[in-house]
Coordinates of C-alpha atoms and ligand atoms in Angstrom, one line a residue:
M188 CA -0.1 0.1 0.0
Y189 CA 1.4 3.3 -1.0
R190 CA -0.8 5.4 1.1
S191 CA -3.1 5.4 3.7
H192 CA -4.4 8.9 3.1
S193 CA -4.1 11.7 0.7
C194 CA -2.1 15.0 1.4
G195 CA -5.1 17.0 1.7
E196 CA -7.0 14.7 4.2
L197 CA -5.6 14.7 7.7
R198 CA -7.2 17.0 10.3
I199 CA -6.8 17.6 14.3
A200 CA -9.2 14.6 14.9
D201 CA -6.4 12.3 13.4
I202 CA -3.9 13.1 15.8
K203 CA -2.1 10.3 17.1
K204 CA -2.9 8.1 13.9
E205 CA -0.1 6.3 12.3
V206 CA -0.3 7.2 8.6
T207 CA 1.4 6.5 5.2
L208 CA 1.6 9.4 2.6
A209 CA 3.0 9.5 -0.8
G210 CA 3.6 12.7 -2.9
W211 CA 6.1 15.2 -4.1
V212 CA 8.2 17.1 -2.1
Q213 CA 7.0 20.9 -2.5
K214 CA 9.8 22.4 -0.5
T215 CA 12.0 21.7 2.4
R216 CA 13.3 23.7 5.4
D217 CA 16.2 22.5 7.0
K218 CA 17.1 24.0 10.6
G219 CA 19.8 21.6 11.4
F220 CA 18.0 19.7 14.3
M221 CA 14.9 20.0 12.4
I222 CA 13.6 19.5 8.6
W223 CA 10.3 20.3 7.5
V224 CA 9.0 19.0 4.2
D225 CA 5.8 20.2 2.4
L226 CA 4.4 17.1 0.8
R227 CA 1.9 17.7 -2.1
D228 CA -0.4 15.5 -4.2
R229 CA -3.6 16.3 -6.1
Y230 CA -5.5 16.7 -2.8
G231 CA -3.3 19.2 -0.9
I232 CA -0.4 19.7 1.1
T233 CA 0.9 18.2 4.4
Q234 CA 3.9 19.3 6.5
L235 CA 6.2 16.7 7.5
I236 CA 8.6 16.9 10.5
F237 CA 11.8 15.0 10.7
D238 CA 13.0 15.8 14.3
E239 CA 16.7 14.7 15.5
E240 CA 15.2 13.8 18.9
R241 CA 12.1 11.7 17.8
T242 CA 13.1 10.6 14.2
P243 CA 15.7 7.9 13.5
A244 CA 19.2 9.3 12.7
A245 CA 19.2 7.5 9.4
V246 CA 15.9 8.9 8.2
V247 CA 16.8 12.5 9.1
E248 CA 20.1 12.0 7.1
K249 CA 18.1 10.9 4.1
A250 CA 15.6 13.6 4.4
K251 CA 18.5 16.1 4.1
T252 CA 19.1 14.7 0.5
L253 CA 15.7 15.5 -0.6
G254 CA 15.1 18.1 -3.4
R255 CA 12.2 19.7 -5.0
E256 CA 9.7 17.3 -6.8
F257 CA 11.3 14.2 -5.4
V258 CA 8.5 11.6 -5.1
I259 CA 8.7 10.0 -1.7
Q260 CA 6.7 8.0 0.5
V261 CA 6.6 8.5 4.5
K262 CA 5.2 6.8 7.6
G263 CA 4.5 8.6 10.6
E264 CA 2.3 9.8 13.3
V265 CA -0.2 12.7 13.0
I266 CA 0.7 15.3 15.6
E267 CA -0.6 18.9 16.4
R268 CA 1.4 21.5 14.8
E269 CA 3.0 24.3 17.1
S270 CA 2.7 27.0 14.7
K271 CA -0.5 26.5 12.8
N272 CA -1.1 27.5 9.3
K273 CA -4.7 28.7 9.0
N274 CA -4.5 29.1 5.1
I275 CA -4.5 25.4 4.4
P276 CA -7.1 22.7 5.6
T277 CA -4.1 20.5 7.1
G278 CA -2.7 23.4 8.8
E279 CA -3.2 22.3 12.3
I280 CA -1.1 19.1 12.0
E281 CA 1.9 17.6 11.0
I282 CA 3.5 14.1 10.4
L283 CA 6.2 13.3 12.7
V284 CA 8.2 11.1 10.4
T285 CA 9.6 7.5 11.4
E286 CA 10.2 5.9 7.9
L287 CA 11.2 7.7 4.4
T288 CA 11.3 5.9 1.2
I289 CA 12.4 7.6 -2.0
L290 CA 10.4 6.4 -4.6
N291 CA 11.9 8.7 -7.4
E292 CA 14.2 11.5 -7.6
S293 CA 13.8 14.5 -9.6
I294 CA 16.2 16.9 -11.3
I295 CA 15.6 20.6 -10.7
P296 CA 12.4 21.6 -12.1
P297 CA 12.7 24.4 -15.0
F298 CA 10.2 26.5 -13.0
T299 CA 8.8 26.6 -9.5
I300 CA 5.7 24.6 -9.1
E301 CA 3.9 27.1 -7.2
D302 CA 0.7 29.1 -7.7
E303 CA 2.7 32.2 -8.6
T304 CA 5.5 30.5 -10.7
D305 CA 8.4 32.1 -12.1
G306 CA 8.0 30.1 -15.5
G307 CA 7.1 32.0 -18.5
E308 CA 4.3 30.6 -20.8
D309 CA 6.7 28.8 -23.2
I310 CA 8.5 27.1 -20.7
R311 CA 5.5 25.9 -19.0
M312 CA 4.0 24.5 -22.3
K313 CA 7.2 22.6 -22.9
Y314 CA 6.9 20.8 -19.5
R315 CA 3.2 20.9 -19.1
Y316 CA 3.3 17.8 -17.1
L317 CA 5.1 20.0 -14.4
D318 CA 2.6 22.6 -15.1
I319 CA -0.4 20.5 -14.3
R320 CA 1.2 20.0 -10.8
R321 CA 0.4 23.7 -10.1
N322 CA -3.2 24.4 -8.5
P323 CA -4.3 26.9 -11.2
V324 CA -3.6 24.6 -13.9
K325 CA -4.9 21.5 -11.8
N326 CA -8.0 23.2 -10.6
S327 CA -8.9 24.3 -14.1
L328 CA -8.8 20.6 -15.4
M329 CA -10.9 19.5 -12.5
F330 CA -13.3 22.3 -13.0
R331 CA -13.7 21.2 -16.7
H332 CA -14.4 17.7 -15.3
Q333 CA -17.1 19.1 -13.3
V334 CA -18.7 20.9 -16.0
A335 CA -18.4 17.8 -18.2
M336 CA -20.3 15.8 -15.5
Q337 CA -23.1 18.4 -15.3
V338 CA -23.5 18.3 -18.8
R339 CA -23.8 14.7 -19.0
N340 CA -26.3 14.7 -16.0
Y341 CA -28.4 17.2 -17.5
L342 CA -28.6 15.7 -21.2
S343 CA -28.9 12.1 -19.9
N344 CA -31.9 13.2 -17.7
E345 CA -33.4 14.7 -20.7
G346 CA -33.3 11.4 -22.5
F347 CA -30.0 12.2 -24.6
V348 CA -28.0 9.2 -25.4
E349 CA -24.0 9.5 -25.9
V350 CA -23.0 8.1 -29.2
E351 CA -19.5 8.1 -30.2
T352 CA -19.0 8.9 -34.1
P353 CA -15.8 8.2 -36.1
Y354 CA -12.8 10.3 -36.4
L355 CA -11.5 8.9 -39.6
I356 CA -14.1 10.2 -42.0
K357 CA -14.7 12.2 -45.2
S358 CA -15.0 15.8 -45.2
T359 CA -17.6 17.6 -43.3
P360 CA -17.6 21.4 -44.1
E361 CA -17.7 23.7 -41.3
G362 CA -16.0 26.5 -43.1
A363 CA -12.5 25.4 -42.5
R364 CA -9.6 23.2 -44.0
D365 CA -9.7 19.5 -43.3
F366 CA -6.8 17.8 -41.3
V367 CA -6.2 14.6 -43.5
V368 CA -4.9 11.3 -42.8
P369 CA -3.3 9.2 -45.8
S370 CA -4.7 5.7 -45.7
R371 CA -2.1 2.8 -46.0
M372 CA -4.5 0.3 -47.0
N373 CA -6.2 2.5 -49.7
E374 CA -3.3 3.9 -51.7
G375 CA -3.6 7.5 -52.7
Q376 CA -6.5 8.0 -50.5
F377 CA -7.0 10.1 -47.4
Y378 CA -9.4 10.2 -44.5
A379 CA -10.4 13.6 -43.3
L380 CA -10.9 14.1 -39.5
P381 CA -14.1 15.7 -38.8
Q382 CA -14.6 19.5 -38.5
S383 CA -17.6 18.3 -36.5
P384 CA -19.7 15.0 -36.4
Q385 CA -22.4 16.9 -38.2
T386 CA -23.4 14.4 -41.0
F387 CA -23.2 11.3 -38.7
K388 CA -25.3 13.0 -36.0
Q389 CA -28.0 13.7 -38.6
L390 CA -27.7 10.0 -39.9
L391 CA -28.3 9.1 -36.1
M392 CA -31.6 10.8 -36.4
V393 CA -32.4 8.9 -39.8
G394 CA -31.5 6.0 -37.6
G395 CA -34.1 6.9 -34.9
M396 CA -31.7 7.6 -32.0
D397 CA -34.1 10.4 -31.3
K398 CA -31.8 12.4 -28.9
Y399 CA -28.0 12.3 -29.4
F400 CA -25.1 14.1 -27.7
Q401 CA -21.6 13.6 -27.5
I402 CA -18.7 15.4 -25.9
V403 CA -16.2 15.2 -28.8
K404 CA -13.3 16.4 -30.6
C405 CA -13.4 18.4 -33.8
F406 CA -10.4 19.4 -35.9
R407 CA -10.1 22.4 -38.2
D408 CA -7.2 23.6 -40.1
E409 CA -7.7 27.3 -40.0
D410 CA -5.2 30.1 -39.7
L411 CA -5.1 30.2 -36.0
R412 CA -6.4 33.3 -34.4
A413 CA -5.7 34.0 -30.7
D414 CA -7.2 31.5 -28.6
R415 CA -8.2 29.0 -31.1
Q416 CA -7.2 25.5 -31.2
P417 CA -6.7 23.3 -34.1
E418 CA -8.5 20.3 -32.2
F419 CA -11.0 21.5 -29.8
T420 CA -14.1 19.9 -28.0
Q421 CA -17.8 20.3 -28.6
I422 CA -20.9 19.2 -26.8
D423 CA -22.6 18.0 -29.8
C424 CA -26.4 17.4 -30.0
E425 CA -29.2 16.5 -32.4
M426 CA -32.7 16.0 -31.9
A427 CA -35.6 14.5 -34.1
F428 CA -39.1 15.6 -34.3
V429 CA -38.3 19.2 -33.2
E430 CA -38.7 22.8 -34.1
Q431 CA -36.4 25.5 -33.4
E432 CA -38.5 26.2 -30.2
D433 CA -38.0 22.8 -28.8
I434 CA -34.1 23.2 -29.2
L435 CA -34.0 26.7 -27.9
G436 CA -36.0 25.4 -24.9
I437 CA -33.7 22.3 -24.0
F438 CA -30.4 24.0 -24.4
E439 CA -31.5 27.1 -22.7
G440 CA -32.4 24.5 -20.0
L441 CA -28.8 23.1 -20.2
T442 CA -27.1 26.8 -19.9
R443 CA -29.2 27.6 -16.9
H444 CA -28.5 24.3 -15.2
L445 CA -24.8 24.9 -15.7
I446 CA -24.7 28.3 -14.2
S447 CA -27.0 27.3 -11.5
E448 CA -24.9 24.3 -10.5
I449 CA -21.7 25.7 -11.2
K450 CA -22.0 29.3 -10.2
D451 CA -25.0 29.1 -8.2
Q452 CA -26.7 32.0 -10.1
K453 CA -30.2 31.8 -11.2
I454 CA -30.9 33.3 -14.6
G455 CA -34.4 34.0 -16.1
D456 CA -35.6 33.5 -19.5
F457 CA -32.9 34.2 -22.1
P458 CA -33.4 37.4 -24.2
R459 CA -33.7 36.8 -28.1
M460 CA -32.5 39.0 -30.9
T461 CA -32.6 38.8 -34.7
Y462 CA -29.2 38.6 -36.5
D463 CA -30.2 41.8 -38.1
E464 CA -31.0 43.6 -34.9
A465 CA -27.6 42.3 -33.2
M466 CA -25.8 43.9 -36.1
K467 CA -27.4 47.0 -36.3
T468 CA -27.5 47.6 -32.2
Y469 CA -24.2 46.0 -31.4
G470 CA -22.2 45.9 -34.6
N471 CA -21.9 42.2 -34.0
D472 CA -23.5 38.9 -34.1
K473 CA -22.2 37.9 -30.6
P474 CA -23.3 41.2 -28.5
D475 CA -22.0 41.4 -25.0
I476 CA -25.2 42.6 -23.3
R477 CA -23.9 43.2 -19.9
F478 CA -23.6 46.8 -20.8
G479 CA -25.0 49.4 -22.8
M480 CA -23.5 51.7 -25.5
K481 CA -25.8 50.6 -28.2
F482 CA -25.1 51.6 -31.6
G483 CA -27.1 54.8 -32.7
E484 CA -27.4 55.2 -36.6
L485 CA -26.8 58.8 -37.6
N486 CA -27.1 58.9 -41.3
H487 CA -30.4 60.8 -41.3
V488 CA -29.0 63.4 -38.8
T489 CA -25.6 63.8 -40.6
Q490 CA -25.9 63.7 -44.1
H491 CA -28.0 67.2 -44.5
K492 CA -24.7 69.2 -44.3
D493 CA -21.4 69.9 -46.3
F494 CA -19.4 67.1 -44.4
K495 CA -18.2 65.0 -47.2
V496 CA -17.0 62.1 -45.2
F497 CA -20.5 61.4 -43.7
N498 CA -22.1 62.3 -46.9
D499 CA -20.3 59.7 -48.8
A500 CA -20.5 57.0 -46.3
E501 CA -23.0 54.0 -46.4
L502 CA -23.2 54.1 -42.6
V503 CA -22.6 56.8 -39.9
V504 CA -23.0 55.3 -36.5
G505 CA -22.2 56.4 -33.0
I506 CA -22.0 55.2 -29.4
A507 CA -22.3 57.2 -26.1
I508 CA -19.5 56.3 -23.5
P509 CA -20.9 57.2 -20.2
D510 CA -19.0 60.0 -18.2
A511 CA -16.5 60.4 -20.9
A512 CA -17.0 64.1 -21.9
S513 CA -14.3 64.8 -19.5
Y514 CA -11.6 63.0 -21.3
T515 CA -8.7 65.4 -22.2
R516 CA -7.7 65.9 -25.8
K517 CA -5.0 63.8 -25.2
E518 CA -7.1 60.9 -24.1
I519 CA -9.2 61.2 -27.1
D520 CA -6.5 61.3 -29.4
K521 CA -5.3 58.2 -28.1
L522 CA -8.6 56.7 -28.8
I523 CA -8.5 57.9 -32.2
D524 CA -5.1 56.2 -32.8
W525 CA -6.7 53.2 -31.3
V526 CA -9.5 53.0 -33.8
K527 CA -6.9 53.7 -36.4
R528 CA -4.6 50.8 -35.5
P529 CA -4.5 48.4 -38.7
Q530 CA -6.2 45.6 -36.4
V531 CA -9.2 47.8 -36.1
G532 CA -8.7 49.8 -39.5
A533 CA -11.0 53.0 -39.1
L534 CA -9.9 56.1 -41.0
G535 CA -10.5 58.5 -38.4
M536 CA -13.3 59.3 -35.7
V537 CA -15.6 62.2 -34.8
Y538 CA -16.3 63.0 -31.4
V539 CA -18.9 64.9 -29.3
K540 CA -18.5 65.9 -25.9
C541 CA -22.1 66.3 -24.1
N542 CA -21.2 69.0 -21.5
E543 CA -23.0 68.8 -18.2
D544 CA -24.7 72.3 -18.9
G545 CA -26.3 70.8 -22.0
T546 CA -24.1 72.3 -24.6
Y547 CA -22.2 70.1 -27.0
K548 CA -18.7 70.4 -28.2
S549 CA -17.6 68.5 -31.4
S550 CA -14.9 67.7 -33.8
V551 CA -17.1 68.8 -36.5
D552 CA -18.6 72.1 -35.2
K553 CA -17.6 73.7 -38.2
F554 CA -20.4 71.7 -40.0
Y555 CA -23.0 70.8 -37.3
D556 CA -24.7 73.1 -35.0
Q557 CA -26.2 72.5 -31.4
D558 CA -29.4 71.3 -32.8
D559 CA -27.8 68.8 -35.0
L560 CA -25.5 67.6 -32.1
A561 CA -28.7 67.2 -29.9
K562 CA -30.2 64.9 -32.5
W563 CA -27.0 62.7 -32.4
A564 CA -27.3 62.6 -28.6
A565 CA -30.8 61.5 -29.0
E566 CA -29.9 58.7 -31.5
T567 CA -27.2 57.3 -29.3
G568 CA -28.7 57.8 -26.1
A569 CA -26.1 60.2 -24.9
K570 CA -26.5 62.2 -21.4
A571 CA -24.9 65.2 -20.2
G572 CA -21.5 63.9 -19.2
D573 CA -21.0 61.3 -22.0
L574 CA -18.7 61.4 -25.1
I575 CA -20.2 60.4 -28.3
C576 CA -17.9 58.7 -30.7
V577 CA -18.8 58.6 -34.3
L578 CA -17.4 56.2 -37.0
S579 CA -18.4 56.0 -40.8
G580 CA -17.9 54.3 -43.9
Q581 CA -18.9 50.8 -45.4
T582 CA -21.4 49.3 -43.4
N583 CA -19.9 45.7 -42.3
K584 CA -16.7 47.2 -41.7
V585 CA -17.8 50.4 -39.6
R586 CA -20.0 48.2 -37.6
A587 CA -16.8 45.7 -36.8
Q588 CA -14.8 48.8 -35.9
L589 CA -17.2 50.5 -33.6
S590 CA -18.1 47.1 -32.0
A591 CA -14.3 46.8 -31.3
L592 CA -14.2 50.2 -29.6
R593 CA -17.4 49.4 -27.7
M594 CA -15.6 46.2 -26.2
E595 CA -12.4 47.9 -25.8
L596 CA -13.8 50.8 -23.6
A597 CA -16.3 48.2 -21.7
E598 CA -13.0 46.6 -20.9
R599 CA -11.2 49.3 -19.8
M600 CA -14.4 50.7 -17.6
G601 CA -14.4 47.3 -16.0
L602 CA -18.1 46.7 -17.5
R603 CA -17.1 43.0 -18.4
N604 CA -17.6 41.5 -15.0
P605 CA -16.6 37.7 -15.3
E606 CA -19.0 36.6 -12.3
E607 CA -21.9 38.2 -14.4
F608 CA -23.7 36.0 -17.0
A609 CA -25.9 37.3 -19.5
P610 CA -26.8 34.8 -22.2
L611 CA -28.5 35.7 -25.4
W612 CA -30.1 34.0 -28.4
V613 CA -29.3 35.3 -31.7
V614 CA -31.8 33.9 -34.2
D615 CA -32.7 34.2 -38.0
F616 CA -29.2 34.2 -39.3
P617 CA -28.9 34.7 -43.2
L618 CA -28.7 31.5 -44.7
L619 CA -25.9 32.4 -47.2
E620 CA -23.1 34.5 -46.8
W621 CA -21.2 36.3 -49.9
D622 CA -17.4 35.4 -50.0
E623 CA -15.4 38.4 -51.7
E624 CA -12.5 36.1 -52.4
T625 CA -14.2 33.2 -54.3
E626 CA -17.1 35.6 -55.5
R627 CA -19.5 33.1 -54.2
Y628 CA -22.2 32.5 -51.7
H629 CA -21.3 30.2 -48.8
A630 CA -23.5 28.5 -46.4
M631 CA -23.2 31.0 -43.4
H632 CA -23.7 28.0 -40.9
H633 CA -23.1 24.9 -43.0
P634 CA -25.0 23.3 -46.2
F635 CA -27.4 21.2 -44.2
T636 CA -29.1 24.2 -42.7
S637 CA -32.7 24.7 -43.5
P638 CA -33.8 28.0 -45.0
K639 CA -37.1 29.4 -43.5
P640 CA -39.8 27.9 -45.8
E641 CA -41.3 31.5 -46.6
D642 CA -37.9 32.7 -47.7
I643 CA -37.1 29.8 -50.1
P644 CA -38.7 31.8 -53.2
L645 CA -36.0 34.3 -52.6
L646 CA -33.2 31.7 -53.4
D647 CA -32.8 32.9 -56.9
S648 CA -33.5 36.6 -56.8
K649 CA -32.1 37.7 -53.4
P650 CA -30.0 35.0 -51.9
G651 CA -28.4 37.1 -49.4
D652 CA -31.9 37.9 -47.8
V653 CA -33.0 34.4 -47.3
R654 CA -33.0 33.8 -43.6
A655 CA -32.3 30.3 -42.0
N656 CA -33.6 28.4 -39.2
A657 CA -30.1 28.9 -37.4
Y658 CA -29.4 30.2 -34.0
D659 CA -26.4 31.0 -31.9
L660 CA -26.1 31.0 -28.0
V661 CA -24.3 33.9 -27.0
L662 CA -22.6 34.5 -23.4
N663 CA -20.9 37.5 -22.4
G664 CA -19.7 38.6 -25.8
N665 CA -18.8 35.0 -26.9
E666 CA -20.5 32.5 -29.2
I667 CA -20.7 29.4 -27.2
G668 CA -23.3 27.7 -29.2
G669 CA -24.7 27.3 -32.6
G670 CA -27.0 25.2 -34.6
S671 CA -30.1 25.0 -36.9
I672 CA -33.1 23.2 -38.1
R673 CA -31.7 20.8 -40.8
I674 CA -33.0 20.1 -44.3
H675 CA -34.3 16.6 -44.2
D676 CA -35.4 15.9 -47.6
K677 CA -33.5 15.1 -50.8
K678 CA -34.8 17.8 -53.1
T679 CA -34.2 20.7 -50.8
Q680 CA -30.7 19.5 -50.0
A681 CA -30.1 19.2 -53.6
L682 CA -31.4 22.8 -54.2
M683 CA -29.1 23.9 -51.6
F684 CA -26.0 22.2 -53.0
D685 CA -26.9 23.9 -56.3
H686 CA -27.1 27.3 -54.9
L687 CA -23.7 26.7 -53.2
G688 CA -22.2 26.2 -56.5
F689 CA -22.0 22.2 -56.5
T690 CA -22.6 20.5 -59.6
P691 CA -25.2 17.6 -59.0
E692 CA -22.1 14.9 -59.6
E693 CA -19.8 16.9 -56.9
A694 CA -22.7 16.8 -54.5
K695 CA -23.3 13.2 -55.0
E696 CA -19.5 12.5 -54.5
Q697 CA -19.4 14.4 -51.3
F698 CA -22.8 13.9 -49.8
G699 CA -24.5 11.1 -51.6
F700 CA -24.7 9.2 -48.6
L701 CA -26.6 11.8 -46.8
M702 CA -28.9 12.3 -49.8
D703 CA -29.4 8.7 -50.1
A704 CA -30.2 8.4 -46.4
F705 CA -32.8 11.2 -46.9
Q706 CA -34.9 9.0 -49.0
Y707 CA -35.4 6.3 -46.4
G708 CA -37.8 8.2 -44.1
A709 CA -35.6 11.0 -42.5
P710 CA -37.3 12.7 -39.7
P711 CA -37.5 16.5 -39.4
H712 CA -34.6 17.1 -37.1
G713 CA -32.2 19.9 -35.8
G714 CA -29.3 20.6 -33.3
I715 CA -26.7 22.5 -31.8
A716 CA -23.1 22.4 -30.7
F717 CA -21.5 24.1 -27.8
G718 CA -17.8 25.0 -27.8
F719 CA -17.0 23.1 -24.9
D720 CA -13.5 24.7 -24.2
R721 CA -14.8 28.3 -24.3
L722 CA -17.8 27.6 -22.3
V723 CA -15.8 26.0 -19.3
A724 CA -13.4 29.1 -19.6
I725 CA -16.3 31.5 -19.2
L726 CA -17.7 29.8 -16.5
G727 CA -14.3 29.5 -14.9
G728 CA -14.1 33.4 -15.3
Q729 CA -11.2 33.1 -17.5
E730 CA -11.1 34.2 -21.4
T731 CA -8.4 31.8 -22.4
I732 CA -9.3 28.4 -23.2
R733 CA -5.6 27.1 -22.9
D734 CA -5.9 27.1 -19.3
Y735 CA -8.6 24.4 -19.4
I736 CA -7.1 22.3 -21.9
A737 CA -4.5 19.6 -20.7
F738 CA -2.2 19.6 -23.5
P739 CA -2.8 22.6 -25.9
K740 CA -1.2 23.5 -28.7
N741 CA 0.4 27.0 -29.2
N742 CA -0.5 29.7 -31.5
S743 CA 1.2 28.0 -34.5
G744 CA -0.7 24.9 -33.9
R745 CA 2.3 23.1 -32.6
D746 CA 2.6 20.8 -29.3
V747 CA 5.8 22.1 -28.0
M748 CA 6.1 19.3 -25.4
I749 CA 6.0 16.3 -27.6
D750 CA 7.2 18.5 -30.6
A751 CA 4.5 17.9 -32.9
P752 CA 3.9 17.9 -35.9
A753 CA 6.9 16.2 -36.9
N754 CA 8.6 14.3 -39.9
I755 CA 7.9 10.8 -40.6
D756 CA 10.6 8.5 -41.6
D757 CA 11.0 7.3 -45.3
Q758 CA 9.8 3.9 -44.6
Q759 CA 6.4 5.0 -43.3
L760 CA 6.3 7.6 -46.4
K761 CA 7.0 4.7 -48.6
E762 CA 4.1 2.5 -47.1
L763 CA 1.7 5.4 -47.7
N764 CA 3.2 5.6 -51.0
I765 CA 3.8 9.7 -50.5
K766 CA 6.6 11.3 -52.3
L767 CA 7.7 14.6 -50.8
D768 CA 8.8 17.1 -53.0
L769 CA 9.8 20.0 -50.8
Q770 CA 12.0 22.6 -52.4
Ligands
LIG1086 N1 -22.0 21.2 -36.6 C1 -22.3 22.7 -36.2 C2 -20.9 23.4 -35.8 O1 -20.0 22.5 -35.6 C3 -23.2 22.6 -35.0 C4 -24.7 22.3 -35.5 O2 -25.2 22.8 -36.3 O3 -25.2 21.7 -34.7 O4 -20.9 24.7 -35.8

């Protein structure tokens, strides 16, 4: 037996017990006649004492050789501590050691294994197994487990069945590139790793499983943006015989259950907003609604004067920053520089100070009088003491820019409280999205999403106006879930592929299996998938998902610990019949 108790377990009531503990040496303090060792395992830290008078001399000698992160086993008696440590649950006792076994030595770790470590991100990633010994990382992984358990509890109670779907498949398009795996037995052919289990979960509905879920890895070969992982985890779900309302109900319930169980907060009905409304009011399809600063569109109150910049703009739009009229010229210039950074990309910014005395002072006083500015204040909801920031230009761009400014200011003003949860459904997404690069329409969600029946006639005349039965769940400015009611008949699916620019042959080649299945009594169905890593991070109060993934990849998609991706040897290449032609 390696241990009778864990390092987090013993209390004052255990005094006089003979115990055996095992764990890692967190640190040692050698006072000559006495040595103290902090012994750590997943459950906590227990203090050991080696005392010249009461511990056998050979054991004391051995204790002197212990270094950080040695793995040891000790036997001894639980005694009351003289100077108690109120900060840890085991702080009232210590173990008077009588036997010590060194189970394994450790070389000096490259960073200190403590809550506040001296190790930078890179070194901690390279030695992730040491990083996991630290409380912040360990606790995050345990927190993730808790959330996963609550997800499984809730969905199982609702009658969902967890079914595993394969990883070696054919492309399932979710808008990214596939990771591919060469097949040795099928020369020249490749599997794709799933971008999501989308087609399989639909086939499970055709198979009559009725309610499916899976906490599942998905793989997307995208240019990595900050805080994205090439492999990530989804809570993937699908239901048969449902309408959008049924799905929103169940998954609003799941989210409420998680926030209640994990954060002990009760949340009422989730507000809903159409995609159009979200874009118009927040410039963004995943608005953070924990604070205001709603957009006020100003075209009609700005384009009657000689200010060419506004007159030429497709959209003129502003937000009122609360209590910011007192910003100095320098502070405002800094804000203007911020929106002009290439990452944001605005050409400039017009501002209006709403003075406490009810007058206005703007950067465009040459063009606009007090009456004009009062109208801008009304449109943006500005009150005395606020600062109105106005951007103009092409609609999509300006919305994105002003939305970035809104989020930045909220962050600076401390309005993004991680302990406050404000979920929101965004519904009625467009079915199709114009892609400038390929000059084609793409499915905004994925090609299996059903159009709203009443919009189908627009598919030919105004494809961009067709709305989908698609919805996103947004939490604190993050899209945490998205799904749709699916197409379940072959004809509509073929029509969809046609509009996405597939020839019937291409559609058959790629998705023939799904269209075939639709001919055998496919039930109406729909579903949703949650980004599990992100959800856990938000519930945990952090915005970075890396902390909640045991072995994450870095910003270039590398695992720096195992050093992957890596070359493979010639023999393997030969077996796969792959010839590399690297210049
Ligand atoms: N497969 C979709 C996704 O990964 C989710 C869904 O439509 O259920 O975003």
